[in-house]
DNA sequence: TGATAAAAAAGGAGCGTTCGTTTTCTTTTG
DNA sequence: CAAAAGAAAACGAACGCTCCTTTTTTATCA
């Protein structure tokens, strides 16, 4: 009975995720093809699919690497800091500290892709939902604390910072397509009407 | 002389961009299909392609709406503010103020998609490159000014904030595939080796 | 220990599907 | 009734993924 070492399997997985990670940083999740990943990993499709169920599975694994557990830890440490200045420093450190070596761009870029993907992909969002919650709470706490000390104008709404996280909320599905006057929205608008907002409230249900 | 008014053409374009905008907020740029956009706009593919050369063209137009010109203006106003607290308020306002109504999520989400897309799509990045430059300069200036006044610990590197914009830089293309030892990376790693960084420095050229 | 059989791993062509786009034909309009 | 606009169907390409084959590794036995 032949059996391969479990460490070898784990190493292969990491080889694939590492390749995917680089591809995602270059092109983003969706424009990256499985062939891109296979080429970067110097593996064939058949080999890759031995270790991962599909592309989505690889994305999930890559995101797991991007969102290291220590990230949240750093953030919470910063929040515990009683000095406001140190708090800001800690916050910045939590955001950027693990981007400070040569792998910087790859991690930074893939994290950005993840952030955008979470807004749009329910399964990814669920997998990493704990992180934005911590970030949201952390930002809000820092701003409020700074306001209490008078370092920031109390007129600045603390929730404004937290609203950066807002896009992670879900958006309603497309309408069920009842009777619809196609030109209604058009007629309502004047010629050079100021259209500060492209999307009507009605479109949000 | 069968010709439709120019205003009507402009309105149709806006109808399509508006539909695309909503789709992008729901699914992101790439998972959104042309059929999604057509369905949302209640138009056929042939009709859509009469007004736009292709999907990329629609993305560009939608991004143009997402990145309103007034955004940069607000940012520059904030930077001109001599008072540090007001500066912070202005900065937050520039970031989030035009997300404060019912269209909030749609704009916020699509802006997030754009941010991620810029990191990855050269043409989109070029079209909107002036914006991140202003943001980067603005963030750096604010932090430095706050440090000068002692509101933020001067030990905090001002560039750390600006590094949030770093992912917009380009990443090297995949290697030209010279001779390659497939297992080199595997042998080098120990069993439970601490792999703080998944991607090797060598992978970045 | 060397030869051999069995099992796992990797290769690579190709499957069905779906995408962006084009083409053809019908409807509407000035 | 010309000419523009829109609908509908369909095209070629490219995608994720599977299947079958070949190669490599591991365990068994003389």
CSV table of C-alpha atoms (C1' of nucleotides) in Angstrom, one decimal:
chain,number,residue,atom,x,y,z
A,1,UNK,CA,0.0,0.0,0.0
A,2,UNK,CA,1.7,3.1,-1.2
A,3,UNK,CA,1.1,6.2,0.8
A,4,UNK,CA,2.4,9.7,0.3
A,5,UNK,CA,3.4,11.9,3.2
A,6,UNK,CA,0.8,14.3,4.4
A,7,UNK,CA,3.4,17.1,4.5
A,8,UNK,CA,3.9,16.7,0.8
A,9,UNK,CA,0.2,17.2,0.1
A,10,UNK,CA,0.2,20.3,2.2
A,11,UNK,CA,3.3,21.6,0.4
A,12,UNK,CA,1.6,21.1,-3.0
A,13,UNK,CA,-1.4,22.9,-1.8
A,14,UNK,CA,0.7,25.8,-0.7
A,15,UNK,CA,2.6,25.8,-4.0
A,16,UNK,CA,-0.7,26.1,-5.8
A,17,UNK,CA,-2.1,28.8,-3.5
A,18,UNK,CA,1.1,30.7,-3.7
A,19,UNK,CA,1.0,30.7,-7.5
A,20,UNK,CA,-2.7,31.7,-7.4
A,21,UNK,CA,-1.9,34.5,-5.0
A,22,UNK,CA,0.6,36.0,-7.4
A,23,UNK,CA,-1.9,35.7,-10.3
A,24,UNK,CA,-4.6,37.3,-8.3
A,25,UNK,CA,-2.4,40.2,-7.5
A,26,UNK,CA,-1.6,40.7,-11.2
A,27,UNK,CA,-5.0,40.3,-12.7
A,28,UNK,CA,-7.7,40.0,-10.0
A,29,UNK,CA,-9.7,37.0,-9.1
A,30,UNK,CA,-12.0,36.7,-12.1
A,31,UNK,CA,-9.8,37.6,-15.0
A,32,UNK,CA,-7.3,35.1,-13.7
A,33,UNK,CA,-7.8,31.8,-15.5
A,34,UNK,CA,-7.1,28.3,-14.1
A,35,UNK,CA,-4.5,28.1,-16.9
A,36,UNK,CA,-2.8,31.1,-15.5
A,37,UNK,CA,-2.6,29.5,-12.1
A,38,UNK,CA,-1.4,26.2,-13.6
A,39,UNK,CA,1.3,27.9,-15.6
A,40,UNK,CA,2.5,29.8,-12.6
A,41,UNK,CA,2.5,26.7,-10.4
A,42,UNK,CA,4.2,24.6,-13.2
A,43,UNK,CA,1.4,22.1,-12.8
A,44,UNK,CA,-1.3,20.7,-15.1
A,45,UNK,CA,-5.0,21.3,-14.6
A,46,UNK,CA,-5.4,17.6,-13.6
A,47,UNK,CA,-2.8,18.0,-10.9
A,48,UNK,CA,-4.4,21.2,-9.5
A,49,UNK,CA,-7.9,19.7,-9.4
A,50,UNK,CA,-6.5,16.9,-7.3
A,51,UNK,CA,-5.9,19.3,-4.4
A,52,UNK,CA,-8.7,21.8,-4.9
A,53,UNK,CA,-12.4,21.3,-5.8
A,54,UNK,CA,-12.4,24.4,-8.1
A,55,UNK,CA,-11.5,27.9,-8.7
A,56,UNK,CA,-13.7,29.2,-5.9
A,57,UNK,CA,-11.9,26.9,-3.5
A,58,UNK,CA,-8.5,28.3,-4.5
A,59,UNK,CA,-9.8,31.9,-4.0
A,60,UNK,CA,-11.0,31.0,-0.6
A,61,UNK,CA,-7.6,29.6,0.4
A,62,UNK,CA,-5.7,32.5,-1.1
A,63,UNK,CA,-7.9,34.9,0.9
A,64,UNK,CA,-7.2,33.0,4.0
A,65,UNK,CA,-3.5,33.8,3.5
A,66,UNK,CA,-4.3,37.4,2.8
A,67,UNK,CA,-6.2,37.9,6.0
A,68,UNK,CA,-3.8,36.5,8.5
A,69,UNK,CA,-5.2,35.9,12.0
A,70,UNK,CA,-2.5,38.2,13.5
A,71,UNK,CA,-4.1,41.1,11.7
A,72,UNK,CA,-7.1,41.2,14.0
A,73,UNK,CA,-4.8,40.7,16.9
A,74,UNK,CA,-2.8,43.8,16.1
A,75,UNK,CA,-5.9,45.8,15.7
A,76,UNK,CA,-7.2,44.8,19.1
A,77,UNK,CA,-3.9,45.6,20.7
A,78,UNK,CA,-4.0,49.0,19.2
A,79,UNK,CA,-7.5,49.6,20.6
A,80,UNK,CA,-6.3,48.7,24.1
A,81,UNK,CA,-3.7,51.4,24.0
A,82,UNK,CA,-4.7,54.2,26.4
A,83,UNK,CA,-2.6,56.9,24.6
A,84,UNK,CA,-4.3,58.4,21.6
A,85,UNK,CA,-1.1,58.9,19.6
A,86,UNK,CA,0.0,55.3,20.3
A,87,UNK,CA,-3.5,54.3,19.2
A,88,UNK,CA,-3.1,55.9,15.9
A,89,UNK,CA,0.3,54.4,15.4
A,90,UNK,CA,-1.0,51.0,16.3
A,91,UNK,CA,-3.9,51.3,14.0
A,92,UNK,CA,-1.7,52.3,11.1
A,93,UNK,CA,0.6,49.4,12.0
A,94,UNK,CA,-2.3,47.0,12.1
A,95,UNK,CA,-3.3,48.1,8.6
A,96,UNK,CA,0.1,48.2,6.9
A,97,UNK,CA,2.7,46.5,9.0
A,98,UNK,CA,2.6,43.1,7.3
A,99,UNK,CA,3.1,44.8,4.0
A,100,UNK,CA,6.5,46.2,4.8
A,101,UNK,CA,8.8,43.8,3.1
A,102,UNK,CA,9.4,42.7,-0.4
A,103,UNK,CA,6.2,40.8,-0.7
A,104,UNK,CA,4.4,44.0,0.1
A,105,UNK,CA,2.7,44.7,-3.2
A,106,UNK,CA,1.5,41.1,-3.7
A,107,UNK,CA,-0.2,41.0,-0.3
A,108,UNK,CA,-1.5,44.6,-0.5
A,109,UNK,CA,-3.0,44.1,-3.9
A,110,UNK,CA,-4.6,40.8,-3.1
A,111,UNK,CA,-6.1,42.2,0.1
A,112,UNK,CA,-7.6,44.9,-2.0
A,113,UNK,CA,-9.1,42.3,-4.4
A,114,UNK,CA,-10.4,40.5,-1.4
A,115,UNK,CA,-12.0,43.6,0.0
A,116,UNK,CA,-13.8,44.1,-3.2
A,117,UNK,CA,-14.8,40.5,-3.6
A,118,UNK,CA,-16.3,40.4,-0.2
A,119,UNK,CA,-18.8,43.1,-1.2
A,120,UNK,CA,-19.9,40.9,-4.1
A,121,UNK,CA,-19.4,37.2,-3.2
A,122,UNK,CA,-21.5,35.9,-0.4
A,123,UNK,CA,-19.4,32.8,0.3
A,124,UNK,CA,-16.2,34.8,0.6
A,125,UNK,CA,-18.0,37.4,2.7
A,126,UNK,CA,-19.2,34.8,5.1
A,127,UNK,CA,-15.8,33.2,5.4
A,128,UNK,CA,-14.2,36.5,6.4
A,129,UNK,CA,-17.0,38.4,8.0
A,130,UNK,CA,-15.4,38.6,11.4
A,131,UNK,CA,-12.6,40.7,10.1
A,132,UNK,CA,-14.6,43.8,8.8
A,133,UNK,CA,-16.6,43.7,12.0
A,134,UNK,CA,-13.4,44.1,14.0
A,135,UNK,CA,-12.1,46.8,11.7
A,136,UNK,CA,-15.4,48.7,11.8
A,137,UNK,CA,-15.5,48.6,15.6
A,138,UNK,CA,-11.8,49.5,15.8
A,139,UNK,CA,-12.0,52.5,13.6
A,140,UNK,CA,-15.0,53.8,15.3
A,141,UNK,CA,-13.5,53.4,18.8
A,142,UNK,CA,-10.3,55.1,17.8
A,143,UNK,CA,-12.1,58.1,16.3
A,144,UNK,CA,-14.3,58.4,19.3
A,145,UNK,CA,-11.4,58.2,21.7
A,146,UNK,CA,-9.5,60.8,19.8
A,147,UNK,CA,-12.6,63.1,20.0
A,148,UNK,CA,-12.9,62.6,23.7
A,149,UNK,CA,-9.3,63.8,24.1
A,150,UNK,CA,-9.9,66.8,21.8
A,151,UNK,CA,-7.4,65.6,19.2
A,152,UNK,CA,-10.1,65.5,16.6
A,153,UNK,CA,-13.0,67.9,16.1
A,154,UNK,CA,-16.1,66.3,17.8
A,155,UNK,CA,-18.1,67.6,14.9
A,156,UNK,CA,-16.7,64.8,12.9
A,157,UNK,CA,-19.1,61.9,12.9
A,158,UNK,CA,-17.3,58.8,14.1
A,159,UNK,CA,-19.6,56.7,12.0
A,160,UNK,CA,-18.2,58.3,8.9
A,161,UNK,CA,-15.1,56.2,9.2
A,162,UNK,CA,-17.0,53.0,9.9
A,163,UNK,CA,-19.0,53.7,6.7
A,164,UNK,CA,-16.0,52.7,4.7
A,165,UNK,CA,-17.1,49.2,5.6
A,166,UNK,CA,-20.7,49.7,4.5
A,167,UNK,CA,-20.3,48.3,1.0
A,168,UNK,CA,-20.0,44.8,2.6
A,169,UNK,CA,-23.7,44.8,3.2
A,170,UNK,CA,-25.8,42.9,0.8
A,171,UNK,CA,-27.7,44.5,-2.1
A,172,UNK,CA,-31.2,43.5,-3.2
A,173,UNK,CA,-31.5,41.1,-6.1
A,174,UNK,CA,-32.7,42.3,-9.5
A,175,UNK,CA,-36.4,43.1,-9.7
A,176,UNK,CA,-38.9,40.3,-10.6
A,177,UNK,CA,-39.7,42.2,-13.8
A,178,UNK,CA,-43.3,43.2,-13.6
A,179,UNK,CA,-44.9,45.6,-16.0
A,180,UNK,CA,-42.4,48.3,-16.7
A,181,UNK,CA,-42.5,51.6,-18.5
A,182,UNK,CA,-39.1,51.7,-20.1
A,183,UNK,CA,-39.0,55.4,-20.7
A,184,UNK,CA,-40.3,56.7,-17.4
A,185,UNK,CA,-37.0,57.6,-15.9
A,186,UNK,CA,-36.0,59.3,-19.1
A,187,UNK,CA,-38.9,61.6,-19.4
A,188,UNK,CA,-38.6,62.7,-15.8
A,189,UNK,CA,-35.2,64.2,-16.4
A,190,UNK,CA,-34.6,67.6,-17.9
A,191,UNK,CA,-32.1,68.4,-20.6
A,192,UNK,CA,-29.1,69.4,-18.6
A,193,UNK,CA,-30.7,68.4,-15.3
A,194,UNK,CA,-28.3,68.1,-12.4
A,195,UNK,CA,-28.0,64.4,-11.9
A,196,UNK,CA,-26.1,64.1,-8.7
A,197,UNK,CA,-27.1,60.6,-8.4
A,198,UNK,CA,-27.2,58.2,-11.3
A,199,UNK,CA,-29.2,55.5,-9.6
A,200,UNK,CA,-32.7,56.2,-8.4
A,201,UNK,CA,-33.8,55.4,-4.9
A,202,UNK,CA,-36.5,53.2,-6.5
A,203,UNK,CA,-33.8,50.9,-8.0
A,204,UNK,CA,-32.9,49.9,-4.5
A,205,UNK,CA,-36.4,48.6,-3.6
B,1,UNK,CA,-34.8,62.7,-42.3
B,2,UNK,CA,-35.0,60.0,-39.7
B,3,UNK,CA,-32.8,61.0,-36.9
B,4,UNK,CA,-33.4,60.9,-33.2
B,5,UNK,CA,-32.6,63.9,-31.0
B,6,UNK,CA,-29.2,64.0,-29.5
B,7,UNK,CA,-30.7,64.4,-26.0
B,8,UNK,CA,-32.4,61.0,-26.6
B,9,UNK,CA,-29.1,59.4,-27.5
B,10,UNK,CA,-27.6,60.8,-24.3
B,11,UNK,CA,-30.5,59.6,-22.3
B,12,UNK,CA,-30.2,56.0,-23.7
B,13,UNK,CA,-26.5,56.0,-22.8
B,14,UNK,CA,-27.3,57.0,-19.3
B,15,UNK,CA,-30.0,54.4,-19.1
B,16,UNK,CA,-27.4,51.7,-20.0
B,17,UNK,CA,-24.7,53.1,-17.7
B,18,UNK,CA,-27.2,53.3,-14.9
B,19,UNK,CA,-28.2,49.7,-15.3
B,20,UNK,CA,-24.6,48.6,-15.6
B,21,UNK,CA,-23.8,50.6,-12.4
B,22,UNK,CA,-26.4,48.6,-10.5
B,23,UNK,CA,-25.2,45.3,-11.8
B,24,UNK,CA,-21.6,46.2,-11.0
B,25,UNK,CA,-22.6,47.0,-7.5
B,26,UNK,CA,-24.3,43.6,-7.2
B,27,UNK,CA,-21.7,41.3,-8.8
B,28,UNK,CA,-18.6,43.3,-9.6
B,29,UNK,CA,-17.3,44.2,-13.0
B,30,UNK,CA,-16.2,40.8,-14.4
B,31,UNK,CA,-18.9,38.5,-13.1
B,32,UNK,CA,-21.4,40.9,-14.5
B,33,UNK,CA,-22.4,39.7,-18.0
B,34,UNK,CA,-23.6,41.8,-20.9
B,35,UNK,CA,-26.9,39.9,-20.6
B,36,UNK,CA,-27.2,41.1,-17.0
B,37,UNK,CA,-26.8,44.7,-18.1
B,38,UNK,CA,-29.2,44.2,-21.0
B,39,UNK,CA,-31.8,42.7,-18.7
B,40,UNK,CA,-31.5,45.5,-16.2
B,41,UNK,CA,-31.7,48.1,-18.9
B,42,UNK,CA,-34.6,46.3,-20.6
B,43,UNK,CA,-32.7,46.5,-23.8
B,44,UNK,CA,-31.3,43.9,-26.3
B,45,UNK,CA,-27.6,43.3,-26.9
B,46,UNK,CA,-27.9,44.9,-30.4
B,47,UNK,CA,-29.3,48.0,-28.9
B,48,UNK,CA,-26.6,48.3,-26.2
B,49,UNK,CA,-23.9,47.8,-28.8
B,50,UNK,CA,-25.3,50.7,-30.8
B,51,UNK,CA,-24.3,53.0,-28.0
B,52,UNK,CA,-21.2,51.4,-26.5
B,53,UNK,CA,-18.3,49.7,-28.3
B,54,UNK,CA,-18.1,46.9,-25.7
B,55,UNK,CA,-18.1,46.0,-22.1
B,56,UNK,CA,-14.9,47.8,-21.3
B,57,UNK,CA,-16.4,50.9,-22.6
B,58,UNK,CA,-19.3,50.6,-20.3
B,59,UNK,CA,-17.1,49.9,-17.3
B,60,UNK,CA,-15.1,53.1,-18.1
B,61,UNK,CA,-18.3,55.1,-18.3
B,62,UNK,CA,-19.7,53.7,-15.1
B,63,UNK,CA,-16.4,54.4,-13.3
B,64,UNK,CA,-16.6,58.0,-14.5
B,65,UNK,CA,-19.8,58.3,-12.7
B,66,UNK,CA,-18.4,56.7,-9.6
B,67,UNK,CA,-15.5,59.0,-9.4
B,68,UNK,CA,-17.3,62.3,-9.5
B,69,UNK,CA,-15.1,65.3,-10.2
B,70,UNK,CA,-16.3,67.0,-7.1
B,71,UNK,CA,-14.6,64.3,-5.1
B,72,UNK,CA,-11.1,65.6,-5.8
B,73,UNK,CA,-12.3,69.1,-5.2
B,74,UNK,CA,-13.5,68.3,-1.8
B,75,UNK,CA,-10.2,66.7,-1.0
B,76,UNK,CA,-8.2,69.7,-2.1
B,77,UNK,CA,-10.4,72.0,0.0
B,78,UNK,CA,-9.8,69.9,3.0
B,79,UNK,CA,-6.1,70.1,2.5
B,80,UNK,CA,-6.2,73.8,2.3
B,81,UNK,CA,-7.7,74.0,5.8
B,82,UNK,CA,-5.2,75.4,8.3
B,83,UNK,CA,-6.8,73.8,11.3
B,84,UNK,CA,-5.9,70.2,11.9
B,85,UNK,CA,-9.3,69.1,13.3
B,86,UNK,CA,-11.1,70.7,10.3
B,87,UNK,CA,-8.6,69.0,8.1
B,88,UNK,CA,-9.6,65.6,9.4
B,89,UNK,CA,-13.3,66.5,9.1
B,90,UNK,CA,-12.8,67.6,5.6
B,91,UNK,CA,-10.9,64.5,4.7
B,92,UNK,CA,-13.6,62.2,6.1
B,93,UNK,CA,-16.1,64.3,4.3
B,94,UNK,CA,-14.3,64.0,1.0
B,95,UNK,CA,-14.1,60.2,1.4
B,96,UNK,CA,-17.7,59.5,2.5
B,97,UNK,CA,-19.9,62.5,2.0
B,98,UNK,CA,-21.4,61.6,-1.3
B,99,UNK,CA,-22.4,58.2,0.0
B,100,UNK,CA,-24.8,59.6,2.5
B,101,UNK,CA,-28.2,59.2,0.8
B,102,UNK,CA,-30.2,56.3,-0.4
B,103,UNK,CA,-28.0,55.6,-3.3
B,104,UNK,CA,-25.2,55.1,-0.8
B,105,UNK,CA,-24.5,51.4,-1.1
B,106,UNK,CA,-24.6,51.4,-4.9
B,107,UNK,CA,-22.0,54.2,-5.2
B,108,UNK,CA,-19.9,52.9,-2.3
B,109,UNK,CA,-19.8,49.4,-3.6
B,110,UNK,CA,-19.0,50.4,-7.2
B,111,UNK,CA,-16.3,52.7,-6.0
B,112,UNK,CA,-14.8,49.8,-4.1
B,113,UNK,CA,-14.9,47.7,-7.3
B,114,UNK,CA,-13.2,50.5,-9.2
B,115,UNK,CA,-10.5,50.8,-6.6
B,116,UNK,CA,-9.7,47.1,-7.0
B,117,UNK,CA,-10.0,47.3,-10.7
B,118,UNK,CA,-7.5,50.1,-11.0
B,119,UNK,CA,-4.9,47.9,-9.3
B,120,UNK,CA,-5.3,45.4,-12.1
B,121,UNK,CA,-6.5,47.0,-15.3
B,122,UNK,CA,-4.1,49.4,-16.9
B,123,UNK,CA,-6.6,51.3,-19.0
B,124,UNK,CA,-8.9,51.9,-16.1
B,125,UNK,CA,-5.9,52.9,-14.0
B,126,UNK,CA,-4.8,55.4,-16.6
B,127,UNK,CA,-8.2,56.9,-17.0
B,128,UNK,CA,-8.5,57.6,-13.3
B,129,UNK,CA,-4.9,58.0,-12.2
B,130,UNK,CA,-5.2,61.6,-11.2
B,131,UNK,CA,-7.5,60.6,-8.3
B,132,UNK,CA,-5.3,58.3,-6.4
B,133,UNK,CA,-2.4,60.7,-6.7
B,134,UNK,CA,-4.5,63.4,-5.1
B,135,UNK,CA,-5.6,61.0,-2.4
B,136,UNK,CA,-2.1,59.9,-1.7
B,137,UNK,CA,-0.7,63.4,-1.4
B,138,UNK,CA,-3.7,64.4,0.7
B,139,UNK,CA,-3.3,61.6,3.2
B,140,UNK,CA,0.4,62.2,3.5
B,141,UNK,CA,-0.1,66.0,4.0
B,142,UNK,CA,-2.7,65.5,6.6
B,143,UNK,CA,-0.7,63.1,8.7
B,144,UNK,CA,2.4,65.3,8.5
B,145,UNK,CA,0.5,68.4,9.5
B,146,UNK,CA,-1.1,66.5,12.4
B,147,UNK,CA,2.4,65.4,13.4
B,148,UNK,CA,3.7,68.9,13.3
B,149,UNK,CA,1.0,70.0,15.7
B,150,UNK,CA,1.7,67.1,18.0
B,151,UNK,CA,-1.8,65.6,17.5
B,152,UNK,CA,-0.3,62.4,16.2
B,153,UNK,CA,2.9,60.7,17.5
B,154,UNK,CA,5.7,61.8,15.2
B,155,UNK,CA,7.0,58.2,15.4
B,156,UNK,CA,4.2,57.2,13.1
B,157,UNK,CA,5.6,57.2,9.6
B,158,UNK,CA,3.4,59.4,7.4
B,159,UNK,CA,4.1,57.3,4.4
B,160,UNK,CA,2.3,54.4,6.1
B,161,UNK,CA,-1.0,56.0,5.3
B,162,UNK,CA,-0.1,56.7,1.8
B,163,UNK,CA,0.9,53.1,1.4
B,164,UNK,CA,-2.8,52.3,1.3
B,165,UNK,CA,-2.6,53.5,-2.3
B,166,UNK,CA,0.5,51.5,-3.1
B,167,UNK,CA,-1.4,48.6,-4.7
B,168,UNK,CA,-2.1,50.8,-7.7
B,169,UNK,CA,1.4,50.4,-8.8
B,170,UNK,CA,2.1,47.9,-11.5
B,171,UNK,CA,3.3,44.3,-10.9
B,172,UNK,CA,5.8,42.5,-13.1
B,173,UNK,CA,4.5,40.2,-15.7
B,174,UNK,CA,4.9,36.4,-15.3
B,175,UNK,CA,8.4,35.0,-15.8
B,176,UNK,CA,9.6,34.1,-19.3
B,177,UNK,CA,9.8,30.5,-18.0
B,178,UNK,CA,13.4,29.5,-18.1
B,179,UNK,CA,14.7,26.2,-16.7
B,180,UNK,CA,13.0,25.7,-13.4
B,181,UNK,CA,13.4,23.2,-10.6
B,182,UNK,CA,9.8,22.4,-9.6
B,183,UNK,CA,10.6,21.2,-6.2
B,184,UNK,CA,13.1,23.7,-5.1
B,185,UNK,CA,10.7,25.7,-2.9
B,186,UNK,CA,9.4,22.5,-1.3
B,187,UNK,CA,12.7,21.1,-0.2
B,188,UNK,CA,13.7,24.5,1.3
B,189,UNK,CA,10.8,24.5,3.7
B,190,UNK,CA,10.9,22.6,7.0
B,191,UNK,CA,8.0,20.6,8.3
B,192,UNK,CA,6.2,23.2,10.5
B,193,UNK,CA,8.2,26.1,9.2
B,194,UNK,CA,6.9,29.5,10.0
B,195,UNK,CA,5.8,30.9,6.7
B,196,UNK,CA,5.0,34.5,7.5
B,197,UNK,CA,5.1,35.3,3.9
B,198,UNK,CA,3.6,33.0,1.3
B,199,UNK,CA,5.3,34.6,-1.7
B,200,UNK,CA,9.0,34.6,-2.1
B,201,UNK,CA,10.9,37.8,-2.8
B,202,UNK,CA,12.2,36.0,-5.9
B,203,UNK,CA,8.7,35.7,-7.3
B,204,UNK,CA,8.7,39.5,-7.7
B,205,UNK,CA,11.7,39.6,-10.0
C,1,DT,C1',18.3,-6.3,-1.5
C,2,DG,C1',16.6,-5.9,-6.4
C,3,DA,C1',12.5,-6.8,-9.2
C,4,DT,C1',7.8,-6.2,-9.6
C,5,DA,C1',3.1,-4.9,-8.9
C,6,DA,C1',-0.1,-1.5,-7.2
C,7,DA,C1',-1.4,3.1,-6.2
C,8,DA,C1',-0.9,7.9,-6.4
C,9,DA,C1',0.4,12.0,-8.9
C,10,DA,C1',0.8,14.6,-12.9
C,11,DG,C1',0.1,15.5,-17.9
C,12,DG,C1',-2.7,17.2,-21.5
C,13,DA,C1',-6.3,16.9,-24.8
C,14,DG,C1',-10.9,17.9,-25.0
C,15,DC,C1',-15.6,18.2,-23.1
C,16,DG,C1',-19.8,21.1,-22.5
C,17,DT,C1',-21.0,25.7,-21.3
C,18,DT,C1',-21.1,30.5,-21.4
C,19,DC,C1',-19.2,34.7,-22.5
C,20,DG,C1',-18.8,39.0,-25.5
C,21,DT,C1',-19.9,40.2,-29.8
C,22,DT,C1',-21.9,40.2,-34.5
C,23,DT,C1',-25.4,39.5,-37.9
C,24,DT,C1',-29.9,39.4,-39.6
C,25,DC,C1',-34.4,40.8,-39.6
C,26,DT,C1',-38.4,43.4,-37.8
C,27,DT,C1',-40.4,47.6,-35.9
C,28,DT,C1',-40.6,52.4,-35.3
C,29,DT,C1',-40.1,57.1,-36.7
C,30,DG,C1',-39.6,61.7,-39.0
D,1,DC,C1',-41.0,55.2,-47.5
D,2,DA,C1',-36.2,55.4,-46.6
D,3,DA,C1',-33.4,55.2,-42.5
D,4,DA,C1',-32.4,54.6,-37.9
D,5,DA,C1',-33.3,51.7,-33.7
D,6,DG,C1',-34.2,47.6,-31.5
D,7,DA,C1',-35.1,42.4,-31.0
D,8,DA,C1',-33.5,37.9,-31.5
D,9,DA,C1',-30.6,34.4,-32.8
D,10,DA,C1',-26.3,32.8,-33.4
D,11,DC,C1',-21.2,32.8,-33.8
D,12,DG,C1',-16.3,32.1,-32.5
D,13,DA,C1',-13.5,32.1,-28.6
D,14,DA,C1',-12.3,31.0,-24.2
D,15,DC,C1',-13.5,29.4,-19.8
D,16,DG,C1',-13.7,25.9,-15.9
D,17,DC,C1',-13.4,21.4,-15.5
D,18,DT,C1',-13.1,16.2,-16.6
D,19,DC,C1',-11.2,12.1,-18.4
D,20,DC,C1',-7.9,9.1,-19.9
D,21,DT,C1',-3.1,8.2,-20.2
D,22,DT,C1',1.6,8.3,-18.7
D,23,DT,C1',5.0,8.9,-15.2
D,24,DT,C1',6.6,8.5,-10.6
D,25,DT,C1',6.6,6.7,-6.1
D,26,DT,C1',5.8,3.2,-2.6
D,27,DA,C1',5.1,-1.3,-0.8
D,28,DT,C1',5.6,-6.3,-1.3
D,29,DC,C1',8.1,-10.6,-2.3
D,30,DA,C1',11.7,-13.7,-4.0
